[in-house]
GROMACS .gro file of C-alpha atoms in nm:
model
  189
    1MET     CA    1   0.321   1.724  -0.564
    2THR     CA    2   0.524   1.463  -0.749
    3MET     CA    3   0.819   1.298  -0.580
    4GLY     CA    4   1.149   1.350  -0.758
    5ARG     CA    5   1.383   1.073  -0.867
    6ARG     CA    6   1.612   1.118  -0.566
    7GLU     CA    7   1.322   1.098  -0.319
    8ARG     CA    8   1.181   0.791  -0.494
    9LYS     CA    9   1.524   0.624  -0.475
   10LYS     CA   10   1.543   0.699  -0.100
   11VAL     CA   11   1.200   0.547  -0.044
   12GLN     CA   12   1.294   0.238  -0.248
   13THR     CA   13   1.619   0.192  -0.059
   14ARG     CA   14   1.449   0.236   0.279
   15ARG     CA   15   1.181  -0.016   0.179
   16ALA     CA   16   1.444  -0.266   0.058
   17LEU     CA   17   1.632  -0.233   0.388
   18SER     CA   18   1.315  -0.278   0.591
   19GLU     CA   19   1.205  -0.584   0.391
   20ALA     CA   20   1.552  -0.740   0.412
   21ALA     CA   21   1.571  -0.683   0.788
   22LEU     CA   22   1.226  -0.826   0.850
   23ARG     CA   23   1.298  -1.131   0.633
   24LEU     CA   24   1.635  -1.200   0.799
   25PHE     CA   25   1.505  -1.136   1.152
   26SER     CA   26   1.216  -1.376   1.086
   27GLU     CA   27   1.447  -1.645   0.951
   28HIS     CA   28   1.741  -1.615   1.191
   29GLY     CA   29   1.613  -1.420   1.491
   30TYR     CA   30   1.703  -1.061   1.567
   31ASP     CA   31   2.026  -1.148   1.748
   32GLY     CA   32   2.132  -1.384   1.468
   33VAL     CA   33   2.149  -1.108   1.207
   34THR     CA   34   2.415  -0.842   1.159
   35VAL     CA   35   2.385  -0.500   1.000
   36ALA     CA   36   2.630  -0.617   0.733
   37GLN     CA   37   2.402  -0.909   0.643
   38ILE     CA   38   2.103  -0.674   0.610
   39ALA     CA   39   2.300  -0.434   0.391
   40ASP     CA   40   2.418  -0.724   0.174
   41GLU     CA   41   2.064  -0.864   0.144
   42ALA     CA   42   1.934  -0.521   0.038
   43ASP     CA   43   2.232  -0.475  -0.198
   44VAL     CA   44   2.357  -0.154  -0.035
   45SER     CA   45   2.671  -0.061   0.154
   46ILE     CA   46   2.678  -0.041   0.532
   47ALA     CA   47   2.734   0.334   0.498
   48THR     CA   48   2.416   0.361   0.289
   49LEU     CA   49   2.225   0.159   0.547
   50PHE     CA   50   2.329   0.398   0.825
   51ALA     CA   51   2.256   0.700   0.605
   52HIS     CA   52   1.896   0.579   0.581
   53VAL     CA   53   1.868   0.440   0.933
   54PRO     CA   54   2.110   0.619   1.167
   55ASP     CA   55   1.954   0.458   1.478
   56GLY     CA   56   2.086   0.119   1.368
   57LYS     CA   57   1.949  -0.230   1.348
   58GLU     CA   58   1.649  -0.175   1.577
   59ALA     CA   59   1.511   0.102   1.357
   60LEU     CA   60   1.515  -0.096   1.034
   61ILE     CA   61   1.161  -0.231   1.055
   62PHE     CA   62   0.995   0.079   1.200
   63ASP     CA   63   0.869   0.402   1.055
   64ASP     CA   64   1.015   0.716   1.212
   65GLY     CA   65   0.739   0.747   1.471
   66ASP     CA   66   0.574   1.047   1.304
   67GLU     CA   67   0.279   0.834   1.194
   68ARG     CA   68   0.209   0.738   1.555
   69ARG     CA   69   0.201   1.100   1.665
   70VAL     CA   70  -0.025   1.193   1.376
   71TRP     CA   71  -0.288   0.929   1.439
   72LEU     CA   72  -0.285   0.972   1.818
   73VAL     CA   73  -0.327   1.348   1.791
   74SER     CA   74  -0.594   1.298   1.522
   75ALA     CA   75  -0.778   1.054   1.749
   76VAL     CA   76  -0.799   1.324   2.015
   77ARG     CA   77  -0.877   1.620   1.789
   78GLU     CA   78  -1.116   1.444   1.550
   79ARG     CA   79  -1.308   1.232   1.800
   80SER     CA   80  -1.684   1.200   1.773
   81PRO     CA   81  -1.900   1.457   1.952
   82GLY     CA   82  -1.951   1.344   2.310
   83GLN     CA   83  -1.663   1.094   2.295
   84SER     CA   84  -1.407   1.143   2.571
   85VAL     CA   85  -1.037   1.181   2.500
   86LEU     CA   86  -0.968   0.848   2.669
   87GLU     CA   87  -1.240   0.669   2.470
   88ALA     CA   88  -1.092   0.804   2.147
   89LEU     CA   89  -0.740   0.697   2.245
   90ARG     CA   90  -0.860   0.352   2.351
   91GLU     CA   91  -1.032   0.306   2.014
   92CYS     CA   92  -0.725   0.430   1.828
   93LEU     CA   93  -0.479   0.199   2.004
   94ALA     CA   94  -0.712  -0.103   1.997
   95ALA     CA   95  -0.702  -0.099   1.618
   96ARG     CA   96  -0.322  -0.113   1.591
   97GLY     CA   97  -0.013  -0.317   1.664
   98PRO     CA   98  -0.040  -0.592   1.922
   99PHE     CA   99  -0.405  -0.509   1.990
  100ALA     CA  100  -0.542  -0.548   1.638
  101GLY     CA  101  -0.698  -0.885   1.568
  102ASP     CA  102  -0.741  -0.862   1.193
  103LEU     CA  103  -0.389  -0.790   1.071
  104PRO     CA  104  -0.269  -0.929   0.737
  105ASP     CA  105  -0.016  -1.213   0.778
  106GLU     CA  106   0.284  -0.992   0.695
  107LEU     CA  107   0.192  -0.734   0.961
  108ARG     CA  108   0.110  -1.010   1.211
  109ARG     CA  109   0.461  -1.158   1.163
  110LYS     CA  110   0.614  -0.814   1.210
  111ARG     CA  111   0.407  -0.751   1.523
  112ASP     CA  112   0.501  -1.090   1.669
  113LEU     CA  113   0.869  -1.027   1.597
  114ILE     CA  114   0.856  -0.688   1.771
  115VAL     CA  115   0.664  -0.818   2.073
  116GLY     CA  116   0.896  -1.117   2.106
  117THR     CA  117   1.226  -0.928   2.072
  118PRO     CA  118   1.333  -0.712   2.369
  119ALA     CA  119   1.554  -0.480   2.160
  120LEU     CA  120   1.271  -0.416   1.913
  121ARG     CA  121   1.017  -0.364   2.193
  122GLY     CA  122   1.255  -0.115   2.352
  123TYR     CA  123   1.294   0.076   2.028
  124SER     CA  124   0.920   0.072   1.973
  125ARG     CA  125   0.873   0.218   2.322
  126LYS     CA  126   1.121   0.494   2.236
  127LEU     CA  127   0.913   0.583   1.929
  128TRP     CA  128   0.592   0.586   2.135
  129ILE     CA  129   0.735   0.807   2.409
  130ALA     CA  130   0.865   1.054   2.149
  131GLY     CA  131   0.500   1.149   2.090
  132GLU     CA  132   0.442   1.262   2.449
  133GLY     CA  133   0.467   1.637   2.384
  134ALA     CA  134   0.234   1.633   2.084
  135LEU     CA  135  -0.020   1.413   2.260
  136ALA     CA  136  -0.009   1.623   2.579
  137GLU     CA  137  -0.063   1.937   2.372
  138ALA     CA  138  -0.363   1.784   2.194
  139ILE     CA  139  -0.514   1.663   2.524
  140ALA     CA  140  -0.457   2.006   2.679
  141ASP     CA  141  -0.615   2.187   2.384
  142GLU     CA  142  -0.919   1.961   2.388
  143THR     CA  143  -0.970   1.981   2.764
  144GLY     CA  144  -0.889   2.348   2.818
  145ARG     CA  145  -0.579   2.277   3.025
  146ASP     CA  146  -0.219   2.390   3.003
  147PRO     CA  147   0.009   2.143   2.818
  148ALA     CA  148   0.261   2.185   3.102
  149ASP     CA  149   0.001   2.067   3.357
  150MET     CA  150   0.150   1.757   3.521
  151THR     CA  151  -0.180   1.568   3.498
  152VAL     CA  152  -0.197   1.625   3.122
  153ARG     CA  153   0.164   1.517   3.075
  154ALA     CA  154   0.110   1.214   3.300
  155LEU     CA  155  -0.200   1.106   3.108
  156ALA     CA  156  -0.015   1.136   2.777
  157ARG     CA  157   0.276   0.932   2.916
  158TYR     CA  158   0.048   0.664   3.063
  159VAL     CA  159  -0.133   0.621   2.732
  160LEU     CA  160   0.197   0.599   2.543
  161GLU     CA  161   0.324   0.329   2.781
  162ILE     CA  162   0.025   0.102   2.711
  163PRO     CA  163   0.171  -0.068   2.399
  164GLU     CA  164   0.484  -0.173   2.589
  165LEU     CA  165   0.300  -0.269   2.907
  166ALA     CA  166   0.006  -0.456   2.754
  167GLY     CA  167   0.141  -0.560   2.415
  168ALA     CA  168   0.320  -0.872   2.537
  169GLU     CA  169   0.035  -0.998   2.755
  170PRO     CA  170  -0.139  -1.324   2.654
  171ASP     CA  171  -0.448  -1.118   2.566
  172PRO     CA  172  -0.313  -0.773   2.470
  173LEU     CA  173  -0.656  -0.624   2.395
  174ALA     CA  174  -0.794  -0.728   2.735
  175ALA     CA  175  -0.486  -0.576   2.900
  176LEU     CA  176  -0.531  -0.253   2.702
  177ASN     CA  177  -0.895  -0.236   2.810
  178ALA     CA  178  -0.805  -0.299   3.175
  179ILE     CA  179  -0.556  -0.012   3.167
  180PHE     CA  180  -0.801   0.226   3.003
  181ASP     CA  181  -1.069   0.123   3.253
  182LEU     CA  182  -0.827   0.216   3.529
  183LEU     CA  183  -0.742   0.550   3.366
  184GLU     CA  184  -1.109   0.632   3.317
  185SER     CA  185  -1.222   0.540   3.668
  186GLY     CA  186  -0.913   0.605   3.875
  187TRP     CA  187  -0.751   0.381   4.132
  188SER     CA  188  -0.948   0.268   4.433
  189ALA     CA  189  -0.792   0.074   4.717
   0.00000   0.00000   0.00000
């Protein structure tokens, strides 16, 4: 299916806003940039900016969170035979965001900006947590449990908290692995 002119224009405008925000945040710091400056840099009105990004300044450099839900659910549903749900989720998260070691420079700068900016980390967490229902449903389906089961919902929530909890650690991947080790083995006093 081919994208129409209007849809292409929306994608171009959203991309221009995202690139302008990332560039300005990198140059001046998140708190040193206004929405008006981003709109001006992208050559759009403030009204157009908010039409594309109603959540405001924090949302400008993020996707809408749907991609996260898709690849987390896919990690659970399309895991290798014999691979546990937690192993699949560990592998999935380890390859992304603050845990990935082989990011291109542009994505590394974006990751570092997010990890180093409390408002952006908070927004990122909001996007992660929005996937709780879909992840809980996938875990429940794959383990034969009810999606309303508190243990399923708790596991989904714990996994979705890992980027915020471990992402700012000096060694994010080691922190991610420590958390998954705990989830896989349980807590012992």
